[in-house]
PDB file of C-alpha atoms in Angstrom:
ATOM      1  CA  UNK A  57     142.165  64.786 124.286  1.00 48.00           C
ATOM      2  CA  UNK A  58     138.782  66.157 123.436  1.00 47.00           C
ATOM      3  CA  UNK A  59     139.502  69.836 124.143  1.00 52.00           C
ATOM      4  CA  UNK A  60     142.896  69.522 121.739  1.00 58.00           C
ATOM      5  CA  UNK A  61     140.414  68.426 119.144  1.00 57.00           C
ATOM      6  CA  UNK A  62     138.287  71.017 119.554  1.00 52.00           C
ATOM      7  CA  UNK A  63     141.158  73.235 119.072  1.00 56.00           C
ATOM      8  CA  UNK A  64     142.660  71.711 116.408  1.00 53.00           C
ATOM      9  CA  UNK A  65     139.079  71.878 114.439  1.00 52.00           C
ATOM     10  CA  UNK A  66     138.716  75.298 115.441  1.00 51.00           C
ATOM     11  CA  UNK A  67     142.362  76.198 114.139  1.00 55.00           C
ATOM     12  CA  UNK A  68     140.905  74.739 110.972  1.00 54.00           C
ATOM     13  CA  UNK A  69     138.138  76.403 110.744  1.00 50.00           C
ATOM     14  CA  UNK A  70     139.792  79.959 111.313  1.00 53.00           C
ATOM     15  CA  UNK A  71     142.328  78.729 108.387  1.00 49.00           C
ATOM     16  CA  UNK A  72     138.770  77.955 105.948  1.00 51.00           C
ATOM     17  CA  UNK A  73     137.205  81.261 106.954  1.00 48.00           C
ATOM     18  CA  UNK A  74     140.765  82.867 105.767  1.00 41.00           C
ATOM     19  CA  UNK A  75     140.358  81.103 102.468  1.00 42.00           C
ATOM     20  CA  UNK A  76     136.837  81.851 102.195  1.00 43.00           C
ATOM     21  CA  UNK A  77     137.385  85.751 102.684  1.00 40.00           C
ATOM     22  CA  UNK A  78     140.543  85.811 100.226  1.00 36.00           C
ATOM     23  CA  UNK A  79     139.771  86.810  96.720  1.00 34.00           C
ATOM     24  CA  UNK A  80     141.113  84.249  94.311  1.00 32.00           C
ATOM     25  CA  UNK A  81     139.942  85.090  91.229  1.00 30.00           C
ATOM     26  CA  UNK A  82     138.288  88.763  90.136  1.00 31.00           C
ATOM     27  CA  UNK A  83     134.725  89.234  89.832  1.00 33.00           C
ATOM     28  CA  UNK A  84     134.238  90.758  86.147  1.00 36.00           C
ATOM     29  CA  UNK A  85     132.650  94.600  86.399  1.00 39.00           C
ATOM     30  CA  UNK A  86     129.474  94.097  85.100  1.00 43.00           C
ATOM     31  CA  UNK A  87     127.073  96.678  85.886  1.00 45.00           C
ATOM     32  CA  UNK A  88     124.030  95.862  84.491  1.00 50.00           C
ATOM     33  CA  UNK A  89     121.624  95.124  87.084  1.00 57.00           C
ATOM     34  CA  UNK A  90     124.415  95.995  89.936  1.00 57.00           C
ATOM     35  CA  UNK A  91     123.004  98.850  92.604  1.00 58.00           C
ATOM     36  CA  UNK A  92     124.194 100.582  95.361  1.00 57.00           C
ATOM     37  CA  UNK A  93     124.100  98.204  98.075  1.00 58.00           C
ATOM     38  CA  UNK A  94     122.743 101.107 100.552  1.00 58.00           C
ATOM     39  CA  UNK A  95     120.413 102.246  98.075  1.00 74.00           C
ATOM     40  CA  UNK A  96     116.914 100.208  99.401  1.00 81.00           C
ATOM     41  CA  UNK A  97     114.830 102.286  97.529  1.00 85.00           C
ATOM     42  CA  UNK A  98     115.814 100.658  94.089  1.00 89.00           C
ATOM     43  CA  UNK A  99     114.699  96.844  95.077  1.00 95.00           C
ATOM     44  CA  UNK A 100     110.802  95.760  94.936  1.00 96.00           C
ATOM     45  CA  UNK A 101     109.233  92.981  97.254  1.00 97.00           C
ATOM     46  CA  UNK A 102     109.902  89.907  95.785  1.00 97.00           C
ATOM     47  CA  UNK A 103     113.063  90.740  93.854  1.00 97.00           C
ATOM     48  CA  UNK A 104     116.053  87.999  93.363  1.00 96.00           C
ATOM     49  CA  UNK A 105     119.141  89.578  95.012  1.00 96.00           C
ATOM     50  CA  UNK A 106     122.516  88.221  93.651  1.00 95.00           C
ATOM     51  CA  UNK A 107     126.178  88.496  95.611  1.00 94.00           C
ATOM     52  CA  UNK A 108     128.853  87.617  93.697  1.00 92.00           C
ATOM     53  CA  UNK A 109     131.457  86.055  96.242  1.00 85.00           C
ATOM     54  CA  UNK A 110     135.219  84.316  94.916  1.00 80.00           C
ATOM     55  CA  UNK A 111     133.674  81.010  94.439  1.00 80.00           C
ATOM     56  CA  UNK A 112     129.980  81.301  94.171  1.00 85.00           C
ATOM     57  CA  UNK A 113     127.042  83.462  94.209  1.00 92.00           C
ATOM     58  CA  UNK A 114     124.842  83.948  97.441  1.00 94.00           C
ATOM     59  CA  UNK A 115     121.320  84.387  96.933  1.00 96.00           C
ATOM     60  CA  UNK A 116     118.194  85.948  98.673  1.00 97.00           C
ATOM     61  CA  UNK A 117     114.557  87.615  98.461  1.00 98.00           C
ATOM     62  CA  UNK A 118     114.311  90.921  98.850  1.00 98.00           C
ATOM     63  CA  UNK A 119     111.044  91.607 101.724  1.00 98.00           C
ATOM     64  CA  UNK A 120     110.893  95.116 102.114  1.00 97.00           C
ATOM     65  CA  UNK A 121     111.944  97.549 104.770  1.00 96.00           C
ATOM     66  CA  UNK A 122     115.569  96.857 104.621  1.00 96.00           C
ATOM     67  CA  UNK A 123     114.880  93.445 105.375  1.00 97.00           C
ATOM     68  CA  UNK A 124     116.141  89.660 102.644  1.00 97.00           C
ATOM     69  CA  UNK A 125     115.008  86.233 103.345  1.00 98.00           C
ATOM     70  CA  UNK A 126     117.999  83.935 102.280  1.00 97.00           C
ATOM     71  CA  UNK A 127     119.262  80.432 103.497  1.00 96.00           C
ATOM     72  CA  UNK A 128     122.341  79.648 105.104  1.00 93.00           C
ATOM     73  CA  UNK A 129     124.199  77.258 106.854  1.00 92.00           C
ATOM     74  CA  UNK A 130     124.084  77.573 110.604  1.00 90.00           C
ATOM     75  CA  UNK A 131     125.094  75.372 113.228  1.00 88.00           C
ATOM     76  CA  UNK A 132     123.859  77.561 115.793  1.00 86.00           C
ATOM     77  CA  UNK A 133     120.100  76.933 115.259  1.00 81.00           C
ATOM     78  CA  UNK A 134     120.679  72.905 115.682  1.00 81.00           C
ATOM     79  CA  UNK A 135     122.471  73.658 119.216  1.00 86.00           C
ATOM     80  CA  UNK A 136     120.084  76.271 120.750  1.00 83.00           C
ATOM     81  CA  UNK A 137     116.495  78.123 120.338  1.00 81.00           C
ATOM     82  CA  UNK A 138     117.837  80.930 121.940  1.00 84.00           C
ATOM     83  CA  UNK A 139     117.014  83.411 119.489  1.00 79.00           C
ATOM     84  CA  UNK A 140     118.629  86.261 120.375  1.00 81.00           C
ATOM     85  CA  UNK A 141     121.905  83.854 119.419  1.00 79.00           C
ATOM     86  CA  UNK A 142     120.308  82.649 116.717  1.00 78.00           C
ATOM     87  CA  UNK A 143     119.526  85.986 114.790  1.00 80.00           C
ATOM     88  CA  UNK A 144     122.601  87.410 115.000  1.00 82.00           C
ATOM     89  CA  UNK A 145     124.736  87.453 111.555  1.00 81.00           C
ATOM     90  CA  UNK A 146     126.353  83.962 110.718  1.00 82.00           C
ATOM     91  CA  UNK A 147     129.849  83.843 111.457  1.00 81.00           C
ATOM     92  CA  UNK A 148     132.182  81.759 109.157  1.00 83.00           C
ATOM     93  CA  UNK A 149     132.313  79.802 111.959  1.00 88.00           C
ATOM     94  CA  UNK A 150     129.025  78.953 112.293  1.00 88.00           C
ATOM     95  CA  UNK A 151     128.645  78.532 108.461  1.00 86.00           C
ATOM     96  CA  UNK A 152     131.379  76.328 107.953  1.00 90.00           C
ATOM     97  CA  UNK A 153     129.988  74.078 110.469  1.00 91.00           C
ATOM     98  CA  UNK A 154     126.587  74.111 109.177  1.00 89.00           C
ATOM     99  CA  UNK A 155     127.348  73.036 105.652  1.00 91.00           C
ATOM    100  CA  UNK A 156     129.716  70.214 107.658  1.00 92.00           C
ATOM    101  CA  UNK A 157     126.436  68.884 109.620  1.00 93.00           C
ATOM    102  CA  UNK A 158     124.123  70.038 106.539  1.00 93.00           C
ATOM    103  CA  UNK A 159     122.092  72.270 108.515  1.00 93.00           C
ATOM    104  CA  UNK A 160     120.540  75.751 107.388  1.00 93.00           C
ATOM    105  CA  UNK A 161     118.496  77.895 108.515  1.00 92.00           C
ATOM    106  CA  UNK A 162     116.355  80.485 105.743  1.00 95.00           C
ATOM    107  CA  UNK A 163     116.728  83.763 107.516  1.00 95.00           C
ATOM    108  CA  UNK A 164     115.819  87.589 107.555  1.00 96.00           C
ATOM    109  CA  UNK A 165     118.973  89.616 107.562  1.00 95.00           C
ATOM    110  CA  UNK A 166     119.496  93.611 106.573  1.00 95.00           C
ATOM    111  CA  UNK A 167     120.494  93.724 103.134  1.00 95.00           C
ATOM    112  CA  UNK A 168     123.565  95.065 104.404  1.00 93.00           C
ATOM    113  CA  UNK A 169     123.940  91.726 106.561  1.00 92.00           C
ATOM    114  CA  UNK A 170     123.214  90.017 103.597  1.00 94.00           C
ATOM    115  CA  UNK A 171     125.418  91.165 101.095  1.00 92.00           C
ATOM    116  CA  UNK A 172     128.736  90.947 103.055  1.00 86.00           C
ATOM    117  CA  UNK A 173     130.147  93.791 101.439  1.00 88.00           C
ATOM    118  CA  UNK A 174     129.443  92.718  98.265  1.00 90.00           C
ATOM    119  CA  UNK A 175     127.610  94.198  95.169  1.00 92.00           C
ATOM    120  CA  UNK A 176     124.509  93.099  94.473  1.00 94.00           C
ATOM    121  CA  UNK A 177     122.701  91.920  91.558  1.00 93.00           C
ATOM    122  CA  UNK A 178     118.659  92.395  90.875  1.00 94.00           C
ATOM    123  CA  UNK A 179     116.356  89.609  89.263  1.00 90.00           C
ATOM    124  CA  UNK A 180     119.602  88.676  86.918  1.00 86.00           C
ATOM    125  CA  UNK A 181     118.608  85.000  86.799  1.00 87.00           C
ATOM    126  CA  UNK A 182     115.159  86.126  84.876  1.00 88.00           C
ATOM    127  CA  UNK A 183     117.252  86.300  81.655  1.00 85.00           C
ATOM    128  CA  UNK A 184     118.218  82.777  81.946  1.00 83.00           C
ATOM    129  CA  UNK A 185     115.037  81.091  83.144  1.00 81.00           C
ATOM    130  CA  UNK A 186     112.856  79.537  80.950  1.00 83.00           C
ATOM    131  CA  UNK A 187     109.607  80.276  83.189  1.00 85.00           C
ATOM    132  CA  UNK A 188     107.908  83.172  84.130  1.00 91.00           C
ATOM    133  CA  UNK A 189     108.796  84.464  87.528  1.00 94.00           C
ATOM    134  CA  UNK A 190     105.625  84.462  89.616  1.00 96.00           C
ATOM    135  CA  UNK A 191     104.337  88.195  90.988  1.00 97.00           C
ATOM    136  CA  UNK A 192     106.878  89.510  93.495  1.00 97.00           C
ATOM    137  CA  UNK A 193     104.147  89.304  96.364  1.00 98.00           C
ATOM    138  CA  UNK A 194     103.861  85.933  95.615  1.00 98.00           C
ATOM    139  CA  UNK A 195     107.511  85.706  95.453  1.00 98.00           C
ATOM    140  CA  UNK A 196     108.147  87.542  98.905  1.00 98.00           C
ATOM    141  CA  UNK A 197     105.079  85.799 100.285  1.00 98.00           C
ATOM    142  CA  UNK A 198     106.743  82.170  99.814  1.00 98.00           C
ATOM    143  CA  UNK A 199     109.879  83.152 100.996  1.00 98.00           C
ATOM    144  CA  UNK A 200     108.525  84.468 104.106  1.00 98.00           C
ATOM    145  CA  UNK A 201     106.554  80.953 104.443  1.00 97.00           C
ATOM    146  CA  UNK A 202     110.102  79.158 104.590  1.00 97.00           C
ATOM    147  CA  UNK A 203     111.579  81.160 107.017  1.00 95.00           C
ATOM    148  CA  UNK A 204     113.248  79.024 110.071  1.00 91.00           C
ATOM    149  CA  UNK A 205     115.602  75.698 110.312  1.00 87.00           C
ATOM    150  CA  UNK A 206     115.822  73.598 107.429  1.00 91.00           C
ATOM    151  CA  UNK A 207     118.754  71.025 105.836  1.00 91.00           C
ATOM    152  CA  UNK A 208     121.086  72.227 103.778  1.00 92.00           C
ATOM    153  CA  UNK A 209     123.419  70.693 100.885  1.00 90.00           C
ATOM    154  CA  UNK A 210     125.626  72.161  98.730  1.00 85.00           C
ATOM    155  CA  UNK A 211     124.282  69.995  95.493  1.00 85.00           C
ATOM    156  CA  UNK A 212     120.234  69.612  96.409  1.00 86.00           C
ATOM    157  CA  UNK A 213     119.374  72.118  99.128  1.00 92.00           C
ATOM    158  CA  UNK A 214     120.812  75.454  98.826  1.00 95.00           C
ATOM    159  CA  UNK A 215     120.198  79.310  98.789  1.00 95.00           C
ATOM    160  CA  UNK A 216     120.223  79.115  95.246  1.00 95.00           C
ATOM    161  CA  UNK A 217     117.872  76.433  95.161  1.00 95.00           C
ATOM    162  CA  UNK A 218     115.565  78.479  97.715  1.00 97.00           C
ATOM    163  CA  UNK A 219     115.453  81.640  95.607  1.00 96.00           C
ATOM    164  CA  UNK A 220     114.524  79.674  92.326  1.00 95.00           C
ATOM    165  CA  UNK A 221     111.701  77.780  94.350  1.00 96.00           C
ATOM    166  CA  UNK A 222     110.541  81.218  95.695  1.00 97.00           C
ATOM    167  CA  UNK A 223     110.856  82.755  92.258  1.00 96.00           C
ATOM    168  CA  UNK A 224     109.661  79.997  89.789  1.00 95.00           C
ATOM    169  CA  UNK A 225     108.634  77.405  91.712  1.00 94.00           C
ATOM    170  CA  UNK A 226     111.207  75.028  90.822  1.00 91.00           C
ATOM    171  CA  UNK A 227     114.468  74.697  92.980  1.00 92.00           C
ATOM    172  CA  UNK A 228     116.989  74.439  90.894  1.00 90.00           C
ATOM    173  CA  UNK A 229     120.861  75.403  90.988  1.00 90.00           C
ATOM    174  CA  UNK A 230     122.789  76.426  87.585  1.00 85.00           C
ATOM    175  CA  UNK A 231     125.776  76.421  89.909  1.00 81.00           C
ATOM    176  CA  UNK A 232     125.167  73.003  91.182  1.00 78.00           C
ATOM    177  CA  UNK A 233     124.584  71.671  87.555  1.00 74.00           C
ATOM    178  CA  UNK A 234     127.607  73.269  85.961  1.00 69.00           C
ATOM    179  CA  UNK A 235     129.846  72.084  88.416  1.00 64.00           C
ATOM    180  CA  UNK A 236     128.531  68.921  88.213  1.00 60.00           C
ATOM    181  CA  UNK A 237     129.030  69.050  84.413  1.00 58.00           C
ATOM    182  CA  UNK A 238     132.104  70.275  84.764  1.00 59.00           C
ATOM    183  CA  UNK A 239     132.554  66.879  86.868  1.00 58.00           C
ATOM    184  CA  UNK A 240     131.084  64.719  84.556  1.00 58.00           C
ATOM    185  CA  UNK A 241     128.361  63.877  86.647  1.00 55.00           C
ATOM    186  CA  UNK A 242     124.490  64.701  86.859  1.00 54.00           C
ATOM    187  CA  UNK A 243     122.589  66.279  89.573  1.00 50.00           C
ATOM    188  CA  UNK A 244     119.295  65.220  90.457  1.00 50.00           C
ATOM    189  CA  UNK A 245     117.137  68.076  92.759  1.00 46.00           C
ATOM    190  CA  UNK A 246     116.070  66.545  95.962  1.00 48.00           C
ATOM    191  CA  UNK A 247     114.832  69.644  97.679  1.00 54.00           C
ATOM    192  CA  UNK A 248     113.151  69.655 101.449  1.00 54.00           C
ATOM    193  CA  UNK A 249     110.037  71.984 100.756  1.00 53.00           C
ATOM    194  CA  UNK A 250     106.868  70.572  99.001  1.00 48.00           C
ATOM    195  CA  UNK A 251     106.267  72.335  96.037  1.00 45.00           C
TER     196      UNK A 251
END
């Protein structure tokens, strides 16, 4: 019985990871900001990286030397310390059943491992914050403080969150707040990290 569970919720998940990877709506062509993912040379320490995915926007800070801090959902680092599991890229997989058991982990990826593919955005959230980004050392500095297993929630503990704590000091999530709004409802920011 429990191994045709396991199957079934596997079955699942490889149906979700299907979904996740299929483009339902088009990303607008915006260029301003956008750079050539392969391009390194263009970010600074301490920059806000963007991904525009179908239903959201993934988030990171840019380190140097190839190298983003950015949180995700992991199972893996809840099940094992092995770390030469543990740093490999996060499969669906493995995301999907992090966000299910609301563990994260904030990571160091490639940029390349980080953006999936996808184009990426620099410091685009400056224009819509109302405080003054700290100095990108400082920025990259906290980031690199956070790295390693954390929770994770889609509403009060996500990468977006992480980046705007990193950047400004205050987590906060203009995705979780307009979906919330677009809901009816209010979000309230109960973030992990002491500010």
């Amino acid at each position: 019985m429990k191994s045709s569970l396991l199957d079934l919720l596997l079955i699942f998940l490889d149906k979700i990871s299907l979904l996740v990877n299929f483009k339902l709506f088009g990303i607008p062509e915006d260029n301003g900001g956008t750079v050539d993912n392969h391009n390194v040379s263009y970010f600074k320490r301490g920059d806000l990286l963007e991904v525009p995915r179908t239903l959201f926007i993934h988030y990171g800070i840019y380190l140097g030397n190839n190298k983003v801090a950015h949180l995700m959902p992991d199972i893996l680092p809840a099940l094992s310390d092995n770390a030469c599991l543990t740093e490999k890229v996060v499969t669906n997989k493995r995301l999907i059943l992090g966000v299910l058991a609301k563990v994260a982990s904030v990571r160091v990826d490639t940029v390349q491992d980080f953006a999936y593919g996808g184009r990426i955005i620099v410091n685009h959230m400056d224009n819509s914050y109302n405080t003054k980004p700290y100095s990108n050392e400082d920025v990259a500095l906290r980031a690199e403080k956070l790295v390693g297993a954390t929770s994770y929630s889609l509403l009060w503990d996500n990468c977006e969150h992480f980046v705007t704590y990193c950047r400004y000091g205050i987590p906060m999530s203009f995705q979780t707040e307009k979906a919330a709004l677009e809901e009816g409802g209010v979000v309230t920011f109960r973030p992990t990290w002491d500010t």
